[in-house]
mmCIF file of C-alpha atoms in Angstrom:
data_model
loop_
_atom_site.group_PDB
_atom_site.id
_atom_site.type_symbol
_atom_site.label_atom_id
_atom_site.label_comp_id
_atom_site.label_asym_id
_atom_site.label_seq_id
_atom_site.Cartn_x
_atom_site.Cartn_y
_atom_site.Cartn_z
ATOM 1 C CA MET R 1 154.904 -214.748 -56.121
ATOM 2 C CA ILE R 2 152.997 -211.703 -55.209
ATOM 3 C CA ASN R 3 154.883 -208.739 -56.357
ATOM 4 C CA ARG R 4 154.958 -204.888 -54.934
ATOM 5 C CA ARG R 5 152.398 -203.549 -56.944
ATOM 6 C CA SER R 6 149.809 -206.507 -56.793
ATOM 7 C CA PHE R 7 150.145 -206.257 -53.081
ATOM 8 C CA VAL R 8 149.160 -202.577 -52.909
ATOM 9 C CA LYS R 9 146.472 -203.128 -54.740
ATOM 10 C CA LEU R 10 145.443 -205.781 -52.565
ATOM 11 C CA ALA R 11 145.961 -203.520 -49.525
ATOM 12 C CA ALA R 12 143.856 -200.868 -51.401
ATOM 13 C CA ALA R 13 141.049 -202.537 -52.680
ATOM 14 C CA GLY R 14 139.164 -201.646 -49.082
ATOM 15 C CA ALA R 15 139.507 -198.083 -49.656
ATOM 16 C CA ALA R 16 138.694 -198.249 -53.620
ATOM 17 C CA ALA R 17 135.801 -200.850 -53.291
ATOM 18 C CA GLY R 18 133.711 -200.988 -56.445
ATOM 19 C CA SER R 19 136.220 -199.310 -58.745
ATOM 20 C CA PHE R 20 137.501 -201.836 -60.469
ATOM 21 C CA GLY R 21 134.660 -203.746 -61.791
ATOM 22 C CA MET R 22 134.606 -201.043 -64.619
ATOM 23 C CA PRO R 23 136.827 -198.228 -65.157
ATOM 24 C CA TRP R 24 135.019 -195.674 -62.317
ATOM 25 C CA ILE R 25 136.257 -192.641 -64.596
ATOM 26 C CA ALA R 26 133.350 -193.770 -66.839
ATOM 27 C CA ARG R 27 130.616 -193.896 -64.314
ATOM 28 C CA ALA R 28 131.607 -190.600 -63.003
ATOM 29 C CA ALA R 29 128.529 -188.131 -63.315
ATOM 30 C CA LYS R 30 130.121 -185.102 -61.910
ATOM 31 C CA PRO R 31 133.716 -183.730 -61.997
ATOM 32 C CA ILE R 32 136.215 -186.147 -60.196
ATOM 33 C CA THR R 33 137.847 -184.805 -57.346
ATOM 34 C CA LEU R 34 141.474 -186.018 -56.736
ATOM 35 C CA LYS R 35 143.127 -185.634 -53.522
ATOM 36 C CA LEU R 36 146.452 -184.157 -53.667
ATOM 37 C CA ALA R 37 149.082 -184.600 -50.742
ATOM 38 C CA ASP R 38 152.568 -182.739 -50.278
ATOM 39 C CA SER R 39 155.017 -182.401 -47.509
ATOM 40 C CA LEU R 40 155.468 -178.608 -48.429
ATOM 41 C CA PRO R 41 154.618 -175.566 -46.116
ATOM 42 C CA THR R 42 151.814 -173.030 -47.276
ATOM 43 C CA THR R 43 155.122 -170.459 -47.533
ATOM 44 C CA HIS R 44 157.454 -172.974 -49.694
ATOM 45 C CA TYR R 45 158.286 -171.375 -52.998
ATOM 46 C CA SER R 46 156.846 -173.999 -55.174
ATOM 47 C CA MET R 47 153.057 -173.171 -53.675
ATOM 48 C CA PRO R 48 152.518 -170.900 -56.894
ATOM 49 C CA ILE R 49 153.960 -173.723 -58.988
ATOM 50 C CA ILE R 50 151.683 -175.972 -57.570
ATOM 51 C CA LYS R 51 148.470 -174.118 -58.099
ATOM 52 C CA HIS R 52 149.047 -172.786 -61.606
ATOM 53 C CA TRP R 53 150.096 -176.703 -62.079
ATOM 54 C CA ILE R 54 146.171 -177.692 -60.689
ATOM 55 C CA LYS R 55 144.570 -174.860 -62.358
ATOM 56 C CA GLN R 56 145.926 -175.832 -66.338
ATOM 57 C CA ILE R 57 144.558 -179.331 -65.650
ATOM 58 C CA GLU R 58 141.487 -178.227 -63.966
ATOM 59 C CA ASP R 59 140.975 -175.699 -66.851
ATOM 60 C CA GLY R 60 142.331 -178.179 -69.422
ATOM 61 C CA THR R 61 139.877 -180.718 -68.742
ATOM 62 C CA GLU R 62 137.294 -178.195 -68.588
ATOM 63 C CA GLY R 63 136.359 -178.904 -65.022
ATOM 64 C CA ARG R 64 136.044 -182.861 -65.331
ATOM 65 C CA ILE R 65 138.877 -183.013 -62.743
ATOM 66 C CA ARG R 66 139.372 -180.942 -59.634
ATOM 67 C CA PHE R 67 141.940 -181.222 -56.580
ATOM 68 C CA GLU R 68 141.581 -181.036 -53.201
ATOM 69 C CA HIS R 69 145.291 -180.044 -52.171
ATOM 70 C CA TYR R 70 146.333 -181.270 -48.909
ATOM 71 C CA PRO R 71 149.816 -179.572 -48.268
ATOM 72 C CA ALA R 72 152.138 -179.204 -45.346
ATOM 73 C CA GLU R 73 151.899 -183.624 -43.966
ATOM 74 C CA GLN R 74 148.072 -182.712 -43.962
ATOM 75 C CA LEU R 75 146.992 -186.294 -45.303
ATOM 76 C CA ALA R 76 150.653 -188.025 -44.938
ATOM 77 C CA SER R 77 153.889 -187.192 -43.587
ATOM 78 C CA ALA R 78 156.605 -186.916 -45.606
ATOM 79 C CA ARG R 79 157.797 -190.465 -45.104
ATOM 80 C CA ASP R 80 154.498 -191.780 -46.154
ATOM 81 C CA LEU R 81 153.309 -190.355 -48.971
ATOM 82 C CA LEU R 82 154.854 -193.160 -51.378
ATOM 83 C CA ASP R 83 152.971 -195.428 -49.658
ATOM 84 C CA ALA R 84 149.686 -193.000 -49.527
ATOM 85 C CA VAL R 85 149.262 -192.860 -53.496
ATOM 86 C CA GLN R 86 150.228 -196.376 -53.527
ATOM 87 C CA THR R 87 147.464 -197.447 -51.078
ATOM 88 C CA ARG R 88 144.684 -194.187 -52.468
ATOM 89 C CA ILE R 89 144.748 -192.398 -49.176
ATOM 90 C CA ALA R 90 146.024 -189.737 -51.753
ATOM 91 C CA ASP R 91 145.346 -189.955 -55.308
ATOM 92 C CA VAL R 92 148.026 -187.792 -56.517
ATOM 93 C CA ALA R 93 151.262 -187.304 -54.410
ATOM 94 C CA TYR R 94 154.708 -185.643 -54.086
ATOM 95 C CA ILE R 95 157.294 -187.907 -54.172
ATOM 96 C CA PRO R 96 160.845 -186.994 -53.644
ATOM 97 C CA ALA R 97 163.084 -189.403 -54.438
ATOM 98 C CA GLN R 98 165.643 -189.057 -51.911
ATOM 99 C CA TYR R 99 163.460 -189.984 -49.245
ATOM 100 C CA PHE R 100 162.559 -193.167 -50.697
ATOM 101 C CA SER R 101 165.882 -194.637 -51.997
ATOM 102 C CA GLU R 102 164.954 -198.253 -50.994
ATOM 103 C CA LYS R 103 161.961 -198.292 -52.581
ATOM 104 C CA LEU R 104 162.434 -196.223 -55.769
ATOM 105 C CA PRO R 105 166.308 -196.396 -55.725
ATOM 106 C CA MET R 106 166.506 -195.594 -59.677
ATOM 107 C CA ALA R 107 164.956 -192.505 -59.220
ATOM 108 C CA THR R 108 167.573 -191.310 -57.422
ATOM 109 C CA VAL R 109 169.732 -191.088 -60.312
ATOM 110 C CA GLY R 110 168.903 -187.060 -60.580
ATOM 111 C CA SER R 111 170.990 -186.252 -56.935
ATOM 112 C CA LEU R 112 174.133 -187.650 -58.578
ATOM 113 C CA PRO R 113 176.772 -185.334 -58.893
ATOM 114 C CA ILE R 114 177.568 -184.590 -62.518
ATOM 115 C CA PRO R 115 180.140 -182.094 -62.474
ATOM 116 C CA GLU R 116 181.154 -182.207 -66.391
ATOM 117 C CA ILE R 117 177.472 -180.875 -67.272
ATOM 118 C CA LYS R 118 176.300 -177.539 -66.930
ATOM 119 C CA ALA R 119 172.907 -177.625 -66.923
ATOM 120 C CA ASP R 120 170.296 -175.180 -65.660
ATOM 121 C CA ILE R 121 166.946 -175.035 -63.942
ATOM 122 C CA TYR R 122 165.146 -175.592 -67.705
ATOM 123 C CA ALA R 123 167.421 -178.701 -68.435
ATOM 124 C CA LEU R 124 167.417 -180.551 -64.854
ATOM 125 C CA GLU R 125 163.635 -180.359 -64.824
ATOM 126 C CA ALA R 126 163.307 -181.023 -68.620
ATOM 127 C CA ALA R 127 165.801 -184.084 -68.468
ATOM 128 C CA TYR R 128 163.807 -185.708 -65.224
ATOM 129 C CA TYR R 129 160.507 -185.026 -66.553
ATOM 130 C CA GLU R 130 161.648 -187.443 -69.938
ATOM 131 C CA ILE R 131 163.393 -190.320 -67.735
ATOM 132 C CA GLY R 132 160.362 -190.361 -65.470
ATOM 133 C CA LEU R 133 158.152 -190.873 -68.376
ATOM 134 C CA GLY R 134 160.560 -193.008 -70.157
ATOM 135 C CA ILE R 135 163.427 -195.574 -68.122
ATOM 136 C CA LEU R 136 161.897 -194.974 -64.804
ATOM 137 C CA ASP R 137 158.346 -195.702 -66.097
ATOM 138 C CA GLU R 138 159.682 -198.864 -67.387
ATOM 139 C CA VAL R 139 161.918 -200.392 -64.728
ATOM 140 C CA GLU R 140 160.411 -199.036 -61.557
ATOM 141 C CA PHE R 141 157.539 -196.689 -61.702
ATOM 142 C CA ARG R 142 154.946 -199.163 -63.081
ATOM 143 C CA ASP R 143 155.894 -201.755 -60.533
ATOM 144 C CA ALA R 144 155.711 -199.273 -57.641
ATOM 145 C CA GLY R 145 152.254 -199.092 -59.066
ATOM 146 C CA ILE R 146 152.643 -195.192 -59.706
ATOM 147 C CA ARG R 147 152.643 -192.740 -62.699
ATOM 148 C CA ALA R 148 154.877 -189.187 -62.745
ATOM 149 C CA LEU R 149 152.607 -186.654 -63.988
ATOM 150 C CA ARG R 150 155.351 -183.633 -63.802
ATOM 151 C CA ALA R 151 159.236 -183.272 -62.562
ATOM 152 C CA SER R 152 160.677 -181.038 -60.228
ATOM 153 C CA SER R 153 164.116 -179.581 -59.484
ATOM 154 C CA THR R 154 166.233 -177.656 -57.468
ATOM 155 C CA GLU R 155 169.145 -175.846 -58.826
ATOM 156 C CA ALA R 156 172.172 -177.038 -57.591
ATOM 157 C CA TYR R 157 172.423 -177.618 -53.799
ATOM 158 C CA ASN R 158 174.999 -175.597 -51.872
ATOM 159 C CA LEU R 159 176.066 -175.730 -47.795
ATOM 160 C CA HIS R 160 174.255 -173.453 -45.629
ATOM 161 C CA MET R 161 176.117 -173.079 -42.242
ATOM 162 C CA VAL R 162 174.976 -171.881 -38.500
ATOM 163 C CA SER R 163 178.023 -170.653 -37.461
ATOM 164 C CA ARG R 164 181.297 -171.827 -39.332
ATOM 165 C CA LYS R 165 182.197 -170.521 -42.925
ATOM 166 C CA ILE R 166 183.599 -173.194 -45.146
ATOM 167 C CA VAL R 167 186.783 -171.483 -46.609
ATOM 168 C CA THR R 168 188.329 -174.988 -47.353
ATOM 169 C CA LEU R 169 186.962 -178.638 -47.071
ATOM 170 C CA ASP R 170 188.917 -179.086 -43.967
ATOM 171 C CA ASP R 171 186.454 -176.482 -42.748
ATOM 172 C CA LEU R 172 183.738 -179.296 -43.202
ATOM 173 C CA SER R 173 185.412 -181.719 -41.115
ATOM 174 C CA GLY R 174 183.332 -183.035 -38.118
ATOM 175 C CA GLN R 175 180.347 -180.529 -39.215
ATOM 176 C CA LYS R 176 177.151 -182.369 -38.890
ATOM 177 C CA ILE R 177 175.175 -181.218 -42.580
ATOM 178 C CA ARG R 178 171.623 -182.647 -43.094
ATOM 179 C CA VAL R 179 171.253 -184.344 -46.074
ATOM 180 C CA GLY R 180 168.463 -185.883 -48.521
ATOM 181 C CA GLY R 181 169.447 -189.277 -49.278
ATOM 182 C CA ASN R 182 172.191 -192.195 -49.925
ATOM 183 C CA VAL R 183 173.540 -189.882 -52.675
ATOM 184 C CA GLN R 184 173.713 -186.825 -50.435
ATOM 185 C CA GLN R 185 175.329 -188.972 -47.624
ATOM 186 C CA GLN R 186 177.866 -190.679 -49.792
ATOM 187 C CA ALA R 187 178.724 -186.604 -51.038
ATOM 188 C CA ILE R 188 179.115 -185.039 -47.284
ATOM 189 C CA THR R 189 181.040 -187.987 -46.113
ATOM 190 C CA ALA R 190 183.584 -187.956 -49.090
ATOM 191 C CA LEU R 191 184.180 -183.906 -48.542
ATOM 192 C CA GLY R 192 184.899 -184.661 -44.729
ATOM 193 C CA GLY R 193 181.128 -183.903 -43.420
ATOM 194 C CA ILE R 194 179.076 -186.230 -41.072
ATOM 195 C CA PRO R 195 175.876 -186.528 -42.824
ATOM 196 C CA VAL R 196 172.666 -186.508 -40.859
ATOM 197 C CA THR R 197 169.284 -187.241 -42.542
ATOM 198 C CA VAL R 198 166.058 -185.401 -41.247
ATOM 199 C CA THR R 199 163.294 -184.167 -43.364
ATOM 200 C CA PRO R 200 162.702 -180.522 -44.336
ATOM 201 C CA PRO R 201 160.317 -179.575 -41.456
ATOM 202 C CA GLU R 202 162.939 -181.145 -38.946
ATOM 203 C CA ILE R 203 165.855 -178.780 -40.148
ATOM 204 C CA TYR R 204 164.825 -175.851 -38.355
ATOM 205 C CA ASN R 205 164.237 -177.588 -34.972
ATOM 206 C CA ALA R 206 167.686 -179.338 -35.539
ATOM 207 C CA MET R 207 169.692 -176.418 -36.414
ATOM 208 C CA GLN R 208 168.119 -174.526 -33.175
ATOM 209 C CA ASN R 209 168.870 -177.459 -30.700
ATOM 210 C CA GLY R 210 172.654 -177.923 -32.519
ATOM 211 C CA THR R 211 171.792 -181.452 -33.963
ATOM 212 C CA LEU R 212 172.766 -179.804 -37.229
ATOM 213 C CA ASP R 213 175.722 -177.597 -38.082
ATOM 214 C CA GLY R 214 174.129 -176.718 -41.589
ATOM 215 C CA THR R 215 172.539 -178.233 -44.344
ATOM 216 C CA VAL R 216 172.616 -179.258 -48.122
ATOM 217 C CA PHE R 217 169.601 -176.860 -49.850
ATOM 218 C CA HIS R 218 169.459 -174.279 -52.361
ATOM 219 C CA ILE R 219 168.290 -170.959 -52.180
ATOM 220 C CA PRO R 220 164.775 -170.997 -52.419
ATOM 221 C CA SER R 221 163.885 -173.801 -49.796
ATOM 222 C CA ILE R 222 166.280 -171.537 -47.112
ATOM 223 C CA HIS R 223 163.771 -169.062 -47.456
ATOM 224 C CA SER R 224 160.749 -171.529 -47.639
ATOM 225 C CA TYR R 225 161.536 -173.182 -44.434
ATOM 226 C CA LYS R 226 162.903 -169.841 -42.446
ATOM 227 C CA LEU R 227 166.090 -171.007 -42.194
ATOM 228 C CA ASN R 228 167.603 -167.611 -42.768
ATOM 229 C CA ASP R 229 166.970 -167.178 -39.352
ATOM 230 C CA LEU R 230 169.655 -169.224 -38.382
ATOM 231 C CA VAL R 231 172.213 -169.609 -41.141
ATOM 232 C CA ARG R 232 175.458 -166.883 -41.467
ATOM 233 C CA TYR R 233 177.181 -168.366 -44.382
ATOM 234 C CA SER R 234 176.086 -169.597 -47.805
ATOM 235 C CA THR R 235 178.168 -170.921 -50.413
ATOM 236 C CA ASP R 236 176.952 -170.209 -54.205
ATOM 237 C CA ASN R 237 178.783 -171.538 -56.182
ATOM 238 C CA LEU R 238 179.266 -175.250 -55.302
ATOM 239 C CA ASN R 239 177.439 -178.605 -56.739
ATOM 240 C CA LEU R 240 176.586 -181.003 -54.427
ATOM 241 C CA GLY R 241 173.921 -182.326 -56.650
ATOM 242 C CA VAL R 242 170.432 -181.530 -57.022
ATOM 243 C CA PHE R 243 167.038 -182.755 -55.570
ATOM 244 C CA ASN R 244 164.573 -183.715 -57.746
ATOM 245 C CA SER R 245 160.943 -185.357 -57.229
ATOM 246 C CA TYR R 246 157.983 -186.228 -58.850
ATOM 247 C CA TYR R 247 154.029 -185.308 -58.262
ATOM 248 C CA ALA R 248 152.768 -189.403 -58.851
ATOM 249 C CA MET R 249 149.442 -190.713 -59.813
ATOM 250 C CA ASN R 250 148.068 -193.995 -58.275
ATOM 251 C CA ARG R 251 148.439 -196.279 -61.023
ATOM 252 C CA ASP R 252 144.945 -197.808 -61.268
ATOM 253 C CA LEU R 253 143.941 -194.610 -61.242
ATOM 254 C CA TRP R 254 145.938 -193.322 -64.290
ATOM 255 C CA ASP R 255 145.295 -196.433 -66.188
ATOM 256 C CA ASP R 256 141.499 -195.721 -65.617
ATOM 257 C CA LEU R 257 141.285 -192.132 -66.773
ATOM 258 C CA PRO R 258 140.333 -191.406 -70.360
ATOM 259 C CA PRO R 259 142.911 -190.874 -72.802
ATOM 260 C CA ASP R 260 141.980 -187.299 -73.397
ATOM 261 C CA ILE R 261 142.397 -186.412 -69.857
ATOM 262 C CA GLN R 262 145.693 -188.323 -69.730
ATOM 263 C CA ALA R 263 146.987 -186.089 -72.578
ATOM 264 C CA VAL R 264 145.982 -182.656 -71.119
ATOM 265 C CA PHE R 265 147.977 -184.114 -67.832
ATOM 266 C CA ASP R 266 151.145 -184.618 -70.138
ATOM 267 C CA LYS R 267 151.113 -181.723 -71.902
ATOM 268 C CA VAL R 268 150.339 -179.552 -68.912
ATOM 269 C CA GLY R 269 153.451 -181.325 -67.105
ATOM 270 C CA ARG R 270 155.541 -180.917 -69.920
ATOM 271 C CA ASP R 271 154.619 -176.850 -70.707
ATOM 272 C CA LEU R 272 155.086 -176.626 -66.571
ATOM 273 C CA ILE R 273 158.781 -177.071 -67.135
ATOM 274 C CA ARG R 274 159.326 -173.177 -68.439
ATOM 275 C CA PHE R 275 156.767 -171.709 -65.908
ATOM 276 C CA GLU R 276 158.523 -173.516 -62.615
ATOM 277 C CA GLY R 277 162.119 -172.559 -64.178
ATOM 278 C CA ASP R 278 161.535 -169.221 -64.608
ATOM 279 C CA THR R 279 159.621 -169.320 -61.270
ATOM 280 C CA ILE R 280 162.725 -170.317 -59.004
ATOM 281 C CA SER R 281 165.333 -168.182 -61.202
ATOM 282 C CA ARG R 282 163.651 -165.025 -60.600
ATOM 283 C CA GLN R 283 163.081 -165.939 -56.767
ATOM 284 C CA SER R 284 166.809 -167.443 -56.484
ATOM 285 C CA ASP R 285 168.069 -164.105 -57.397
ATOM 286 C CA ILE R 286 165.229 -162.019 -55.230
ATOM 287 C CA TRP R 287 166.394 -163.858 -51.991
ATOM 288 C CA ARG R 288 169.924 -164.224 -52.597
ATOM 289 C CA THR R 289 169.722 -160.202 -52.520
ATOM 290 C CA GLU R 290 167.720 -160.397 -49.282
ATOM 291 C CA PHE R 291 169.830 -162.780 -47.580
ATOM 292 C CA ARG R 292 172.605 -160.487 -47.644
ATOM 293 C CA LYS R 293 170.725 -157.422 -46.639
ATOM 294 C CA GLN R 294 170.038 -159.468 -43.530
ATOM 295 C CA GLY R 295 173.657 -160.249 -42.754
ATOM 296 C CA ILE R 296 174.084 -163.501 -44.267
ATOM 297 C CA GLU R 297 177.616 -163.885 -45.886
ATOM 298 C CA VAL R 298 176.888 -165.330 -49.210
ATOM 299 C CA TYR R 299 180.003 -166.050 -51.483
ATOM 300 C CA ASP R 300 181.841 -168.605 -53.681
ATOM 301 C CA LEU R 301 184.390 -170.745 -52.812
ATOM 302 C CA ALA R 302 187.903 -170.494 -54.767
ATOM 303 C CA PRO R 303 188.466 -172.253 -57.964
ATOM 304 C CA GLU R 304 191.047 -174.625 -56.451
ATOM 305 C CA VAL R 305 188.330 -175.959 -53.984
ATOM 306 C CA ILE R 306 185.720 -176.275 -56.755
ATOM 307 C CA ASP R 307 188.219 -178.198 -58.198
ATOM 308 C CA GLU R 308 188.955 -180.409 -55.212
ATOM 309 C CA THR R 309 185.373 -181.049 -54.492
ATOM 310 C CA THR R 310 184.397 -182.270 -58.221
ATOM 311 C CA ARG R 311 187.725 -184.848 -57.964
ATOM 312 C CA ARG R 312 186.147 -186.511 -54.707
ATOM 313 C CA LEU R 313 182.269 -186.068 -56.028
ATOM 314 C CA THR R 314 183.325 -188.176 -59.297
ATOM 315 C CA PRO R 315 183.462 -191.509 -57.782
ATOM 316 C CA ILE R 316 180.148 -191.431 -56.438
ATOM 317 C CA ARG R 317 178.277 -192.061 -59.690
ATOM 318 C CA GLN R 318 180.150 -195.324 -60.228
ATOM 319 C CA LYS R 319 180.004 -196.579 -56.745
ATOM 320 C CA TRP R 320 175.806 -195.626 -57.267
ATOM 321 C CA VAL R 321 176.176 -198.047 -60.142
ATOM 322 C CA GLU R 322 177.939 -200.818 -58.798
ATOM 323 C CA LEU R 323 175.989 -200.928 -55.612
ATOM 324 C CA TYR R 324 172.554 -201.097 -57.255
ATOM 325 C CA GLU R 325 173.903 -203.401 -60.303
ATOM 326 C CA THR R 326 174.398 -206.096 -57.298
ATOM 327 C CA ARG R 327 171.020 -206.089 -56.467
ATOM 328 C CA ASN R 328 170.283 -206.761 -60.455
ATOM 329 C CA LEU R 329 168.982 -203.032 -60.897
ATOM 330 C CA PRO R 330 169.784 -201.697 -64.227
ATOM 331 C CA ALA R 331 171.663 -198.776 -62.853
ATOM 332 C CA ARG R 332 174.436 -198.440 -65.663
ATOM 333 C CA ARG R 333 171.154 -197.629 -68.396
ATOM 334 C CA VAL R 334 169.513 -195.361 -65.887
ATOM 335 C CA VAL R 335 172.475 -193.402 -65.404
ATOM 336 C CA ASP R 336 173.428 -193.627 -69.449
ATOM 337 C CA ALA R 337 169.879 -192.531 -69.852
ATOM 338 C CA TRP R 338 169.967 -189.725 -67.365
ATOM 339 C CA VAL R 339 173.333 -188.457 -68.696
ATOM 340 C CA ALA R 340 171.766 -188.630 -72.350
ATOM 341 C CA ALA R 341 169.271 -186.468 -71.224
ATOM 342 C CA LEU R 342 170.999 -183.974 -69.549
ATOM 343 C CA LYS R 343 172.831 -183.608 -72.429
ATOM 344 C CA LYS R 344 170.335 -183.111 -74.875
ATOM 345 C CA HIS R 345 168.163 -180.774 -73.190
ATOM 346 C CA ALA R 346 171.433 -178.371 -72.082
ATOM 347 C CA ARG R 347 172.353 -177.853 -75.404
ATOM 348 C CA ALA R 348 168.175 -176.905 -76.282
#
């Protein structure tokens, strides 16, 4: 029986002809150029982070690795990025787990609301990086034909509404809210809203034409996709989980890299956590102030509303475990590893 990774390798054979007889890295007489694909617009807050990551790898390998960066869906659409890296259309790609919940279900563990652990952006990224190179690599990424290089996380997600201010959860009833993935669908349903799945580049038009009344997002992404032109109300203390992603390399390509180059990728991936955390925290504060000046009401929900939200969201974790264990996936092991990593890094 052929598995997913074997199928992908066969599909990619034409594109990578000549690369399997012996390690192609060893035959390279000049710098290796890697195609890096993502769906993020060039105005996205993470662009300076991506450029920093690229530079650190190029410098760390003394020019032996070079990147061609294709942002804004230039090489593959947001929905096709996983296939692109599996089939070597791209060598490295942005993989937001929530977009690929059917193909990478265990990687969506990072989006589960876990309100009992107060983890900042640094702890969230460090924990997701740890499980990406650990249990997720073991149970999911190897078979999918990818290898995580770096992890990224948002701050806790909030509600951003076009015209209705959410004061109690009753105000969310019947509102069409953009979500990213199955876990956020469950969260919005539990809170009384109507979840609608669209990719971030599609949100602006969907808000303009009334397809969406609001979105689950965090402050930097509201700015990146220019949604502050449309949003008028933003909650600031509601924890609707986070949005995690990896930048991942084609697995066969990773396996062919010399150990010293692999070590550079891993060191830069670890070091990037502090740089990215500092960047996101700083930009969030700046944009929060700018939004208020622009007339957007950025506000906290009352404590009793937060308590009710937590009560409704807590069962989602157990439902997630039960759903995937019926498919013979190690969901409990993955959740336990994620919670343990969060606790460890939240204390660091």
